[in-house]
Amino acid sequence: MEILPLFPWSLYAAYFRPHVRTLAALTAAGAVQSLLYIPFASLLRRIFDVVLPSGGTDGLWSAAAAILGLQITGLLLGYWMNVTSLATAENISAVVRGESLARLYELPRSFHTSVDLEKLHVSLVYDTDRLGGMNQALMLRFVPSGLSAVALFGVMLWIAPGLAVVIGVAAPVLLVFNRLLTREAWFRRSAVRVAFENFSRGVHFVLAAMDLTRNSATEQWEIERQHKAIDTLRRAELSQSRLDHLQDLIQAALLALSTLAVLVAGGYAVAHGTVSRGAMMAFYVSAALFGTHA
């Protein structure tokens, strides 16, 4: 049985140490952005429970202005977080690429004569690009979205604890579902990488051995050989894409079912007077935002 390689997380974390203050600022900005949902839900609840039933418009305009201010503040924070995390991720990628190239000159000649140059090229160019994408996703999506999801779930508990339980049931289900697909997703991405390396190696050979292929009249044989590599890459990428889309579909379906269950349960609660219309509206908006961040 093939054992998945362990990623050197301590080495990876070392690249973030010079950016500790930036990471702390990003985390703080994400926390502030998350806390903005609390007054947003409170204002929304006030509009439907107090302002609209009173028949006045003064309170409506002031509440709408406050909501707009909260949204603009959140957008500005999001813009700053995007720019800052992108700059940090690019700085880390530049350090990794520089160290990788410098390391090549430190390795003995025996390494350079035995290594697969095409595979090494793919790792130095494409894998460092993937690492940069992971850096940005970690700083911009994982931490802020996690904080926002926790804050929104707290808002839902404050508005209607019973309805929040319905949403809370979906989170463990999604976690188990993702864990079940993790290993299969890893193998499919690994297959795509191998197929891409073979395709890249084949293209390099075609360009380097063009005269030899023509002189030996093996153009058709070489074309058929490269078509097999292309087809293997096509099938590997298609298999990975199908799994990714299936995962997105099931996640969206589970969240949609949870939100629908909240709508039905909340409708019964509003009909029986145990939950106000404003609370229901605020809860439903919070639940939709929670699904997005989760």
PDB file of C-alpha atoms in Angstrom:
ATOM      1  CA  MET A   1       0.000   0.000   0.000  1.00  0.00           C
ATOM      2  CA  GLU A   2       1.342   3.398  -0.966  1.00  0.00           C
ATOM      3  CA  ILE A   3       1.866   5.749   1.961  1.00  0.00           C
ATOM      4  CA  LEU A   4       1.191   9.424   1.414  1.00  0.00           C
ATOM      5  CA  PRO A   5       4.291  11.561   2.013  1.00  0.00           C
ATOM      6  CA  LEU A   6       4.296  13.786   5.082  1.00  0.00           C
ATOM      7  CA  PHE A   7       4.589  17.485   4.263  1.00  0.00           C
ATOM      8  CA  PRO A   8       7.301  19.243   6.335  1.00  0.00           C
ATOM      9  CA  TRP A   9       4.888  21.628   8.038  1.00  0.00           C
ATOM     10  CA  SER A  10       7.546  23.015  10.389  1.00  0.00           C
ATOM     11  CA  LEU A  11       9.666  24.019   7.382  1.00  0.00           C
ATOM     12  CA  TYR A  12       6.631  25.506   5.674  1.00  0.00           C
ATOM     13  CA  ALA A  13       5.688  27.486   8.800  1.00  0.00           C
ATOM     14  CA  ALA A  14       9.230  28.907   9.008  1.00  0.00           C
ATOM     15  CA  TYR A  15       8.584  30.967   5.862  1.00  0.00           C
ATOM     16  CA  PHE A  16       5.743  32.776   7.664  1.00  0.00           C
ATOM     17  CA  ARG A  17       7.800  33.782  10.711  1.00  0.00           C
ATOM     18  CA  PRO A  18       9.132  37.026   9.196  1.00  0.00           C
ATOM     19  CA  HIS A  19       5.503  37.971   8.517  1.00  0.00           C
ATOM     20  CA  VAL A  20       4.076  37.311  11.979  1.00  0.00           C
ATOM     21  CA  ARG A  21       2.895  40.912  12.420  1.00  0.00           C
ATOM     22  CA  THR A  22       1.218  40.879   9.027  1.00  0.00           C
ATOM     23  CA  LEU A  23      -0.506  37.593   9.823  1.00  0.00           C
ATOM     24  CA  ALA A  24      -1.664  38.999  13.170  1.00  0.00           C
ATOM     25  CA  ALA A  25      -3.036  42.086  11.415  1.00  0.00           C
ATOM     26  CA  LEU A  26      -4.841  39.928   8.841  1.00  0.00           C
ATOM     27  CA  THR A  27      -6.329  37.819  11.621  1.00  0.00           C
ATOM     28  CA  ALA A  28      -7.441  40.925  13.516  1.00  0.00           C
ATOM     29  CA  ALA A  29      -8.976  42.399  10.359  1.00  0.00           C
ATOM     30  CA  GLY A  30     -10.794  39.137   9.748  1.00  0.00           C
ATOM     31  CA  ALA A  31     -12.113  39.190  13.308  1.00  0.00           C
ATOM     32  CA  VAL A  32     -13.343  42.782  12.927  1.00  0.00           C
ATOM     33  CA  GLN A  33     -14.940  41.909   9.612  1.00  0.00           C
ATOM     34  CA  SER A  34     -16.700  38.994  11.300  1.00  0.00           C
ATOM     35  CA  LEU A  35     -17.918  41.104  14.229  1.00  0.00           C
ATOM     36  CA  LEU A  36     -19.608  43.483  11.772  1.00  0.00           C
ATOM     37  CA  TYR A  37     -22.248  40.778  11.251  1.00  0.00           C
ATOM     38  CA  ILE A  38     -23.541  41.292  14.800  1.00  0.00           C
ATOM     39  CA  PRO A  39     -24.787  44.901  14.375  1.00  0.00           C
ATOM     40  CA  PHE A  40     -25.847  44.028  10.820  1.00  0.00           C
ATOM     41  CA  ALA A  41     -28.168  41.291  12.110  1.00  0.00           C
ATOM     42  CA  SER A  42     -29.404  43.547  14.909  1.00  0.00           C
ATOM     43  CA  LEU A  43     -30.259  46.368  12.476  1.00  0.00           C
ATOM     44  CA  LEU A  44     -31.998  43.980  10.108  1.00  0.00           C
ATOM     45  CA  ARG A  45     -34.040  42.591  12.950  1.00  0.00           C
ATOM     46  CA  ARG A  46     -34.980  46.127  14.105  1.00  0.00           C
ATOM     47  CA  ILE A  47     -36.169  47.090  10.616  1.00  0.00           C
ATOM     48  CA  PHE A  48     -38.660  44.219  10.391  1.00  0.00           C
ATOM     49  CA  ASP A  49     -39.720  44.141  14.053  1.00  0.00           C
ATOM     50  CA  VAL A  50     -39.868  47.854  14.965  1.00  0.00           C
ATOM     51  CA  VAL A  51     -39.443  50.254  12.065  1.00  0.00           C
ATOM     52  CA  LEU A  52     -41.738  48.722   9.438  1.00  0.00           C
ATOM     53  CA  PRO A  53     -44.626  47.885  11.840  1.00  0.00           C
ATOM     54  CA  SER A  54     -44.580  51.486  13.158  1.00  0.00           C
ATOM     55  CA  GLY A  55     -45.276  52.877   9.689  1.00  0.00           C
ATOM     56  CA  GLY A  56     -42.525  55.502   9.924  1.00  0.00           C
ATOM     57  CA  THR A  57     -39.654  56.056   7.497  1.00  0.00           C
ATOM     58  CA  ASP A  58     -37.138  58.011   9.591  1.00  0.00           C
ATOM     59  CA  GLY A  59     -35.920  54.912  11.375  1.00  0.00           C
ATOM     60  CA  LEU A  60     -35.770  53.027   8.092  1.00  0.00           C
ATOM     61  CA  TRP A  61     -33.387  55.509   6.482  1.00  0.00           C
ATOM     62  CA  SER A  62     -31.101  55.670   9.500  1.00  0.00           C
ATOM     63  CA  ALA A  63     -30.991  51.880   9.771  1.00  0.00           C
ATOM     64  CA  ALA A  64     -30.322  51.552   6.031  1.00  0.00           C
ATOM     65  CA  ALA A  65     -27.503  54.103   6.299  1.00  0.00           C
ATOM     66  CA  ALA A  66     -25.976  52.173   9.183  1.00  0.00           C
ATOM     67  CA  ILE A  67     -26.180  48.911   7.214  1.00  0.00           C
ATOM     68  CA  LEU A  68     -24.535  50.600   4.228  1.00  0.00           C
ATOM     69  CA  GLY A  69     -21.744  51.892   6.479  1.00  0.00           C
ATOM     70  CA  LEU A  70     -21.149  48.403   7.855  1.00  0.00           C
ATOM     71  CA  GLN A  71     -21.036  46.929   4.361  1.00  0.00           C
ATOM     72  CA  ILE A  72     -18.591  49.569   3.083  1.00  0.00           C
ATOM     73  CA  THR A  73     -16.380  48.989   6.117  1.00  0.00           C
ATOM     74  CA  GLY A  74     -16.408  45.259   5.434  1.00  0.00           C
ATOM     75  CA  LEU A  75     -15.567  45.803   1.752  1.00  0.00           C
ATOM     76  CA  LEU A  76     -12.642  48.100   2.611  1.00  0.00           C
ATOM     77  CA  LEU A  77     -11.316  45.571   5.100  1.00  0.00           C
ATOM     78  CA  GLY A  78     -11.689  42.844   2.499  1.00  0.00           C
ATOM     79  CA  TYR A  79      -9.770  44.899  -0.075  1.00  0.00           C
ATOM     80  CA  TRP A  80      -6.916  45.528   2.365  1.00  0.00           C
ATOM     81  CA  MET A  81      -6.807  41.860   3.310  1.00  0.00           C
ATOM     82  CA  ASN A  82      -6.710  40.842  -0.369  1.00  0.00           C
ATOM     83  CA  VAL A  83      -3.839  43.169  -1.231  1.00  0.00           C
ATOM     84  CA  THR A  84      -1.844  42.396   1.914  1.00  0.00           C
ATOM     85  CA  SER A  85      -2.225  38.631   1.722  1.00  0.00           C
ATOM     86  CA  LEU A  86      -1.318  38.639  -1.974  1.00  0.00           C
ATOM     87  CA  ALA A  87       1.854  40.642  -1.306  1.00  0.00           C
ATOM     88  CA  THR A  88       2.840  38.341   1.560  1.00  0.00           C
ATOM     89  CA  ALA A  89       2.172  35.210  -0.477  1.00  0.00           C
ATOM     90  CA  GLU A  90       4.256  36.535  -3.375  1.00  0.00           C
ATOM     91  CA  ASN A  91       7.118  37.441  -1.017  1.00  0.00           C
ATOM     92  CA  ILE A  92       7.128  33.927   0.417  1.00  0.00           C
ATOM     93  CA  SER A  93       7.010  32.392  -3.065  1.00  0.00           C
ATOM     94  CA  ALA A  94       9.966  34.528  -4.129  1.00  0.00           C
ATOM     95  CA  VAL A  95      11.991  33.339  -1.126  1.00  0.00           C
ATOM     96  CA  VAL A  96      11.141  29.684  -1.820  1.00  0.00           C
ATOM     97  CA  ARG A  97      12.067  30.013  -5.501  1.00  0.00           C
ATOM     98  CA  GLY A  98      15.325  31.799  -4.706  1.00  0.00           C
ATOM     99  CA  GLU A  99      16.355  29.224  -2.119  1.00  0.00           C
ATOM    100  CA  SER A 100      15.435  26.386  -4.476  1.00  0.00           C
ATOM    101  CA  LEU A 101      17.605  27.751  -7.268  1.00  0.00           C
ATOM    102  CA  ALA A 102      20.498  28.440  -4.891  1.00  0.00           C
ATOM    103  CA  ARG A 103      20.208  24.876  -3.583  1.00  0.00           C
ATOM    104  CA  LEU A 104      20.770  23.526  -7.100  1.00  0.00           C
ATOM    105  CA  TYR A 105      24.304  24.933  -7.077  1.00  0.00           C
ATOM    106  CA  GLU A 106      25.044  23.275  -3.735  1.00  0.00           C
ATOM    107  CA  LEU A 107      24.061  19.786  -4.870  1.00  0.00           C
ATOM    108  CA  PRO A 108      26.809  17.481  -6.201  1.00  0.00           C
ATOM    109  CA  ARG A 109      27.299  16.700  -9.872  1.00  0.00           C
ATOM    110  CA  SER A 110      26.036  13.156  -9.277  1.00  0.00           C
ATOM    111  CA  PHE A 111      22.616  14.587  -8.463  1.00  0.00           C
ATOM    112  CA  HIS A 112      22.419  16.596 -11.687  1.00  0.00           C
ATOM    113  CA  THR A 113      23.483  13.633 -13.832  1.00  0.00           C
ATOM    114  CA  SER A 114      20.923  11.260 -12.299  1.00  0.00           C
ATOM    115  CA  VAL A 115      17.907  13.515 -11.729  1.00  0.00           C
ATOM    116  CA  ASP A 116      14.969  13.721 -14.116  1.00  0.00           C
ATOM    117  CA  LEU A 117      15.450  17.284 -15.375  1.00  0.00           C
ATOM    118  CA  GLU A 118      11.913  17.566 -16.731  1.00  0.00           C
ATOM    119  CA  LYS A 119      10.382  16.527 -13.414  1.00  0.00           C
ATOM    120  CA  LEU A 120      12.706  18.866 -11.540  1.00  0.00           C
ATOM    121  CA  HIS A 121      11.724  21.708 -13.861  1.00  0.00           C
ATOM    122  CA  VAL A 122       8.028  21.079 -13.204  1.00  0.00           C
ATOM    123  CA  SER A 123       8.625  21.121  -9.444  1.00  0.00           C
ATOM    124  CA  LEU A 124      10.640  24.332  -9.495  1.00  0.00           C
ATOM    125  CA  VAL A 125       8.210  26.219 -11.725  1.00  0.00           C
ATOM    126  CA  TYR A 126       4.696  24.841 -11.312  1.00  0.00           C
ATOM    127  CA  ASP A 127       4.818  23.492  -7.751  1.00  0.00           C
ATOM    128  CA  THR A 128       6.138  26.775  -6.383  1.00  0.00           C
ATOM    129  CA  ASP A 129       3.235  28.481  -8.155  1.00  0.00           C
ATOM    130  CA  ARG A 130       0.795  26.099  -6.462  1.00  0.00           C
ATOM    131  CA  LEU A 131       2.507  26.813  -3.145  1.00  0.00           C
ATOM    132  CA  GLY A 132       1.904  30.534  -3.672  1.00  0.00           C
ATOM    133  CA  GLY A 133      -1.775  29.839  -4.281  1.00  0.00           C
ATOM    134  CA  MET A 134      -1.958  27.825  -1.070  1.00  0.00           C
ATOM    135  CA  ASN A 135      -0.254  30.626   0.871  1.00  0.00           C
ATOM    136  CA  GLN A 136      -2.839  33.156  -0.267  1.00  0.00           C
ATOM    137  CA  ALA A 137      -5.750  30.780   0.357  1.00  0.00           C
ATOM    138  CA  LEU A 138      -4.487  30.122   3.881  1.00  0.00           C
ATOM    139  CA  MET A 139      -4.211  33.799   4.758  1.00  0.00           C
ATOM    140  CA  LEU A 140      -7.158  35.186   2.811  1.00  0.00           C
ATOM    141  CA  ARG A 141      -9.779  32.433   2.846  1.00  0.00           C
ATOM    142  CA  PHE A 142      -9.162  29.877   5.558  1.00  0.00           C
ATOM    143  CA  VAL A 143      -8.536  32.111   8.571  1.00  0.00           C
ATOM    144  CA  PRO A 144     -11.002  34.967   7.769  1.00  0.00           C
ATOM    145  CA  SER A 145     -13.755  32.596   6.640  1.00  0.00           C
ATOM    146  CA  GLY A 146     -13.288  30.438   9.723  1.00  0.00           C
ATOM    147  CA  LEU A 147     -13.596  33.452  12.006  1.00  0.00           C
ATOM    148  CA  SER A 148     -16.624  34.693  10.086  1.00  0.00           C
ATOM    149  CA  ALA A 149     -18.314  31.299  10.276  1.00  0.00           C
ATOM    150  CA  VAL A 150     -17.818  31.159  14.052  1.00  0.00           C
ATOM    151  CA  ALA A 151     -19.126  34.723  14.470  1.00  0.00           C
ATOM    152  CA  LEU A 152     -22.158  34.064  12.292  1.00  0.00           C
ATOM    153  CA  PHE A 153     -22.988  30.872  14.160  1.00  0.00           C
ATOM    154  CA  GLY A 154     -22.812  32.887  17.390  1.00  0.00           C
ATOM    155  CA  VAL A 155     -25.227  35.426  15.886  1.00  0.00           C
ATOM    156  CA  MET A 156     -27.628  32.618  14.934  1.00  0.00           C
ATOM    157  CA  LEU A 157     -27.452  31.185  18.451  1.00  0.00           C
ATOM    158  CA  TRP A 158     -28.262  34.631  19.838  1.00  0.00           C
ATOM    159  CA  ILE A 159     -31.232  35.112  17.491  1.00  0.00           C
ATOM    160  CA  ALA A 160     -32.789  31.625  17.624  1.00  0.00           C
ATOM    161  CA  PRO A 161     -30.900  28.811  19.401  1.00  0.00           C
ATOM    162  CA  GLY A 162     -33.329  26.128  18.229  1.00  0.00           C
ATOM    163  CA  LEU A 163     -32.914  27.015  14.580  1.00  0.00           C
ATOM    164  CA  ALA A 164     -29.138  27.274  14.963  1.00  0.00           C
ATOM    165  CA  VAL A 165     -29.059  23.592  15.928  1.00  0.00           C
ATOM    166  CA  VAL A 166     -30.451  22.734  12.493  1.00  0.00           C
ATOM    167  CA  ILE A 167     -27.520  24.543  10.844  1.00  0.00           C
ATOM    168  CA  GLY A 168     -25.069  23.052  13.337  1.00  0.00           C
ATOM    169  CA  VAL A 169     -25.983  19.533  12.253  1.00  0.00           C
ATOM    170  CA  ALA A 170     -24.761  20.214   8.710  1.00  0.00           C
ATOM    171  CA  ALA A 171     -21.219  21.199   9.754  1.00  0.00           C
ATOM    172  CA  PRO A 172     -20.131  17.753  11.101  1.00  0.00           C
ATOM    173  CA  VAL A 173     -21.710  16.060   8.082  1.00  0.00           C
ATOM    174  CA  LEU A 174     -19.705  18.262   5.726  1.00  0.00           C
ATOM    175  CA  LEU A 175     -16.527  17.606   7.729  1.00  0.00           C
ATOM    176  CA  VAL A 176     -16.960  13.817   7.550  1.00  0.00           C
ATOM    177  CA  PHE A 177     -17.811  14.012   3.855  1.00  0.00           C
ATOM    178  CA  ASN A 178     -14.673  16.026   3.081  1.00  0.00           C
ATOM    179  CA  ARG A 179     -12.470  13.650   5.056  1.00  0.00           C
ATOM    180  CA  LEU A 180     -13.827  10.690   3.116  1.00  0.00           C
ATOM    181  CA  LEU A 181     -12.891  12.338  -0.176  1.00  0.00           C
ATOM    182  CA  THR A 182      -9.471  13.636   0.881  1.00  0.00           C
ATOM    183  CA  ARG A 183      -7.512  10.498   0.004  1.00  0.00           C
ATOM    184  CA  GLU A 184      -9.254  10.018  -3.346  1.00  0.00           C
ATOM    185  CA  ALA A 185      -8.705  13.677  -4.226  1.00  0.00           C
ATOM    186  CA  TRP A 186      -4.999  13.356  -3.393  1.00  0.00           C
ATOM    187  CA  PHE A 187      -4.570  10.352  -5.684  1.00  0.00           C
ATOM    188  CA  ARG A 188      -6.374  12.056  -8.558  1.00  0.00           C
ATOM    189  CA  ARG A 189      -4.297  15.210  -8.257  1.00  0.00           C
ATOM    190  CA  SER A 190      -1.175  13.056  -8.119  1.00  0.00           C
ATOM    191  CA  ALA A 191      -2.271  11.327 -11.327  1.00  0.00           C
ATOM    192  CA  VAL A 192      -2.734  14.707 -13.007  1.00  0.00           C
ATOM    193  CA  ARG A 193       0.738  15.758 -11.970  1.00  0.00           C
ATOM    194  CA  VAL A 194       2.335  12.594 -13.336  1.00  0.00           C
ATOM    195  CA  ALA A 195       0.390  12.897 -16.593  1.00  0.00           C
ATOM    196  CA  PHE A 196       1.410  16.542 -16.928  1.00  0.00           C
ATOM    197  CA  GLU A 197       5.062  15.666 -16.351  1.00  0.00           C
ATOM    198  CA  ASN A 198       4.886  12.986 -19.050  1.00  0.00           C
ATOM    199  CA  PHE A 199       3.220  15.410 -21.472  1.00  0.00           C
ATOM    200  CA  SER A 200       5.814  18.106 -20.744  1.00  0.00           C
ATOM    201  CA  ARG A 201       8.621  15.584 -21.193  1.00  0.00           C
ATOM    202  CA  GLY A 202       7.105  14.430 -24.485  1.00  0.00           C
ATOM    203  CA  VAL A 203       6.836  17.972 -25.863  1.00  0.00           C
ATOM    204  CA  HIS A 204      10.448  18.624 -24.876  1.00  0.00           C
ATOM    205  CA  PHE A 205      11.527  15.460 -26.706  1.00  0.00           C
ATOM    206  CA  VAL A 206       9.546  16.384 -29.827  1.00  0.00           C
ATOM    207  CA  LEU A 207      11.272  19.760 -30.023  1.00  0.00           C
ATOM    208  CA  ALA A 208      14.739  18.419 -29.260  1.00  0.00           C
ATOM    209  CA  ALA A 209      14.570  15.365 -31.563  1.00  0.00           C
ATOM    210  CA  MET A 210      12.749  16.911 -34.511  1.00  0.00           C
ATOM    211  CA  ASP A 211      15.567  16.311 -37.021  1.00  0.00           C
ATOM    212  CA  LEU A 212      16.159  12.761 -35.767  1.00  0.00           C
ATOM    213  CA  THR A 213      12.460  11.929 -36.067  1.00  0.00           C
ATOM    214  CA  ARG A 214      12.260  13.283 -39.605  1.00  0.00           C
ATOM    215  CA  ASN A 215      15.453  11.566 -40.746  1.00  0.00           C
ATOM    216  CA  SER A 216      14.216   8.230 -39.422  1.00  0.00           C
ATOM    217  CA  ALA A 217      10.727   8.761 -40.917  1.00  0.00           C
ATOM    218  CA  THR A 218       9.028   8.054 -37.573  1.00  0.00           C
ATOM    219  CA  GLU A 219       6.867  11.173 -37.451  1.00  0.00           C
ATOM    220  CA  GLN A 220       3.599   9.251 -37.410  1.00  0.00           C
ATOM    221  CA  TRP A 221       4.795   6.879 -34.700  1.00  0.00           C
ATOM    222  CA  GLU A 222       5.963   9.802 -32.556  1.00  0.00           C
ATOM    223  CA  ILE A 223       2.682  11.675 -33.091  1.00  0.00           C
ATOM    224  CA  GLU A 224       0.694   8.636 -31.961  1.00  0.00           C
ATOM    225  CA  ARG A 225       2.929   8.235 -28.924  1.00  0.00           C
ATOM    226  CA  GLN A 226       2.412  11.853 -27.898  1.00  0.00           C
ATOM    227  CA  HIS A 227      -1.333  11.582 -28.508  1.00  0.00           C
ATOM    228  CA  LYS A 228      -1.432   8.817 -25.908  1.00  0.00           C
ATOM    229  CA  ALA A 229       0.251  11.103 -23.391  1.00  0.00           C
ATOM    230  CA  ILE A 230      -2.185  13.896 -24.264  1.00  0.00           C
ATOM    231  CA  ASP A 231      -5.160  11.561 -23.847  1.00  0.00           C
ATOM    232  CA  THR A 232      -3.833  10.338 -20.486  1.00  0.00           C
ATOM    233  CA  LEU A 233      -3.541  13.937 -19.297  1.00  0.00           C
ATOM    234  CA  ARG A 234      -7.042  14.703 -20.581  1.00  0.00           C
ATOM    235  CA  ARG A 235      -8.569  11.765 -18.723  1.00  0.00           C
ATOM    236  CA  ALA A 236      -6.665  12.537 -15.513  1.00  0.00           C
ATOM    237  CA  GLU A 237      -7.724  16.204 -15.519  1.00  0.00           C
ATOM    238  CA  LEU A 238     -11.307  15.247 -16.339  1.00  0.00           C
ATOM    239  CA  SER A 239     -11.373  12.733 -13.476  1.00  0.00           C
ATOM    240  CA  GLN A 240     -10.067  15.324 -11.020  1.00  0.00           C
ATOM    241  CA  SER A 241     -12.490  17.967 -12.288  1.00  0.00           C
ATOM    242  CA  ARG A 242     -15.454  15.615 -11.919  1.00  0.00           C
ATOM    243  CA  LEU A 243     -14.505  14.821  -8.327  1.00  0.00           C
ATOM    244  CA  ASP A 244     -14.067  18.522  -7.491  1.00  0.00           C
ATOM    245  CA  HIS A 245     -17.435  19.432  -8.997  1.00  0.00           C
ATOM    246  CA  LEU A 246     -19.107  16.479  -7.270  1.00  0.00           C
ATOM    247  CA  GLN A 247     -17.727  17.631  -3.951  1.00  0.00           C
ATOM    248  CA  ASP A 248     -18.961  21.184  -4.566  1.00  0.00           C
ATOM    249  CA  LEU A 249     -22.371  19.834  -5.599  1.00  0.00           C
ATOM    250  CA  ILE A 250     -22.828  17.710  -2.484  1.00  0.00           C
ATOM    251  CA  GLN A 251     -21.636  20.520  -0.206  1.00  0.00           C
ATOM    252  CA  ALA A 252     -24.041  22.974  -1.820  1.00  0.00           C
ATOM    253  CA  ALA A 253     -26.878  20.440  -1.602  1.00  0.00           C
ATOM    254  CA  LEU A 254     -26.271  19.806   2.108  1.00  0.00           C
ATOM    255  CA  LEU A 255     -26.166  23.543   2.841  1.00  0.00           C
ATOM    256  CA  ALA A 256     -29.285  24.120   0.747  1.00  0.00           C
ATOM    257  CA  LEU A 257     -31.153  21.381   2.636  1.00  0.00           C
ATOM    258  CA  SER A 258     -30.071  22.878   5.944  1.00  0.00           C
ATOM    259  CA  THR A 259     -31.175  26.353   4.882  1.00  0.00           C
ATOM    260  CA  LEU A 260     -34.500  24.987   3.635  1.00  0.00           C
ATOM    261  CA  ALA A 261     -35.015  23.176   6.934  1.00  0.00           C
ATOM    262  CA  VAL A 262     -34.395  26.470   8.735  1.00  0.00           C
ATOM    263  CA  LEU A 263     -36.942  28.194   6.500  1.00  0.00           C
ATOM    264  CA  VAL A 264     -39.596  25.572   7.227  1.00  0.00           C
ATOM    265  CA  ALA A 265     -38.875  25.403  10.965  1.00  0.00           C
ATOM    266  CA  GLY A 266     -38.700  29.187  11.170  1.00  0.00           C
ATOM    267  CA  GLY A 267     -41.973  29.509   9.288  1.00  0.00           C
ATOM    268  CA  TYR A 268     -43.685  27.334  11.886  1.00  0.00           C
ATOM    269  CA  ALA A 269     -42.057  29.356  14.672  1.00  0.00           C
ATOM    270  CA  VAL A 270     -43.235  32.661  13.174  1.00  0.00           C
ATOM    271  CA  ALA A 271     -46.737  31.255  12.623  1.00  0.00           C
ATOM    272  CA  HIS A 272     -46.965  30.234  16.288  1.00  0.00           C
ATOM    273  CA  GLY A 273     -45.460  33.498  17.550  1.00  0.00           C
ATOM    274  CA  THR A 274     -42.342  32.009  19.153  1.00  0.00           C
ATOM    275  CA  VAL A 275     -40.026  33.865  16.739  1.00  0.00           C
ATOM    276  CA  SER A 276     -40.596  37.339  15.299  1.00  0.00           C
ATOM    277  CA  ARG A 277     -40.464  38.068  11.592  1.00  0.00           C
ATOM    278  CA  GLY A 278     -37.452  40.310  12.064  1.00  0.00           C
ATOM    279  CA  ALA A 279     -35.589  37.615  13.962  1.00  0.00           C
ATOM    280  CA  MET A 280     -36.442  35.104  11.255  1.00  0.00           C
ATOM    281  CA  MET A 281     -35.224  37.429   8.494  1.00  0.00           C
ATOM    282  CA  ALA A 282     -31.990  38.227  10.352  1.00  0.00           C
ATOM    283  CA  PHE A 283     -31.423  34.536  11.060  1.00  0.00           C
ATOM    284  CA  TYR A 284     -32.026  33.496   7.462  1.00  0.00           C
ATOM    285  CA  VAL A 285     -29.573  36.100   6.126  1.00  0.00           C
ATOM    286  CA  SER A 286     -27.007  35.032   8.722  1.00  0.00           C
ATOM    287  CA  ALA A 287     -27.509  31.383   7.776  1.00  0.00           C
ATOM    288  CA  ALA A 288     -26.924  32.152   4.088  1.00  0.00           C
ATOM    289  CA  LEU A 289     -23.731  34.053   4.927  1.00  0.00           C
ATOM    290  CA  PHE A 290     -22.630  31.239   7.233  1.00  0.00           C
ATOM    291  CA  GLY A 291     -23.018  28.739   4.379  1.00  0.00           C
ATOM    292  CA  THR A 292     -20.834  30.872   2.122  1.00  0.00           C
ATOM    293  CA  HIS A 293     -18.013  31.199   4.642  1.00  0.00           C
ATOM    294  CA  ALA A 294     -18.239  27.602   5.804  1.00  0.00           C
TER     295      ALA A 294
END
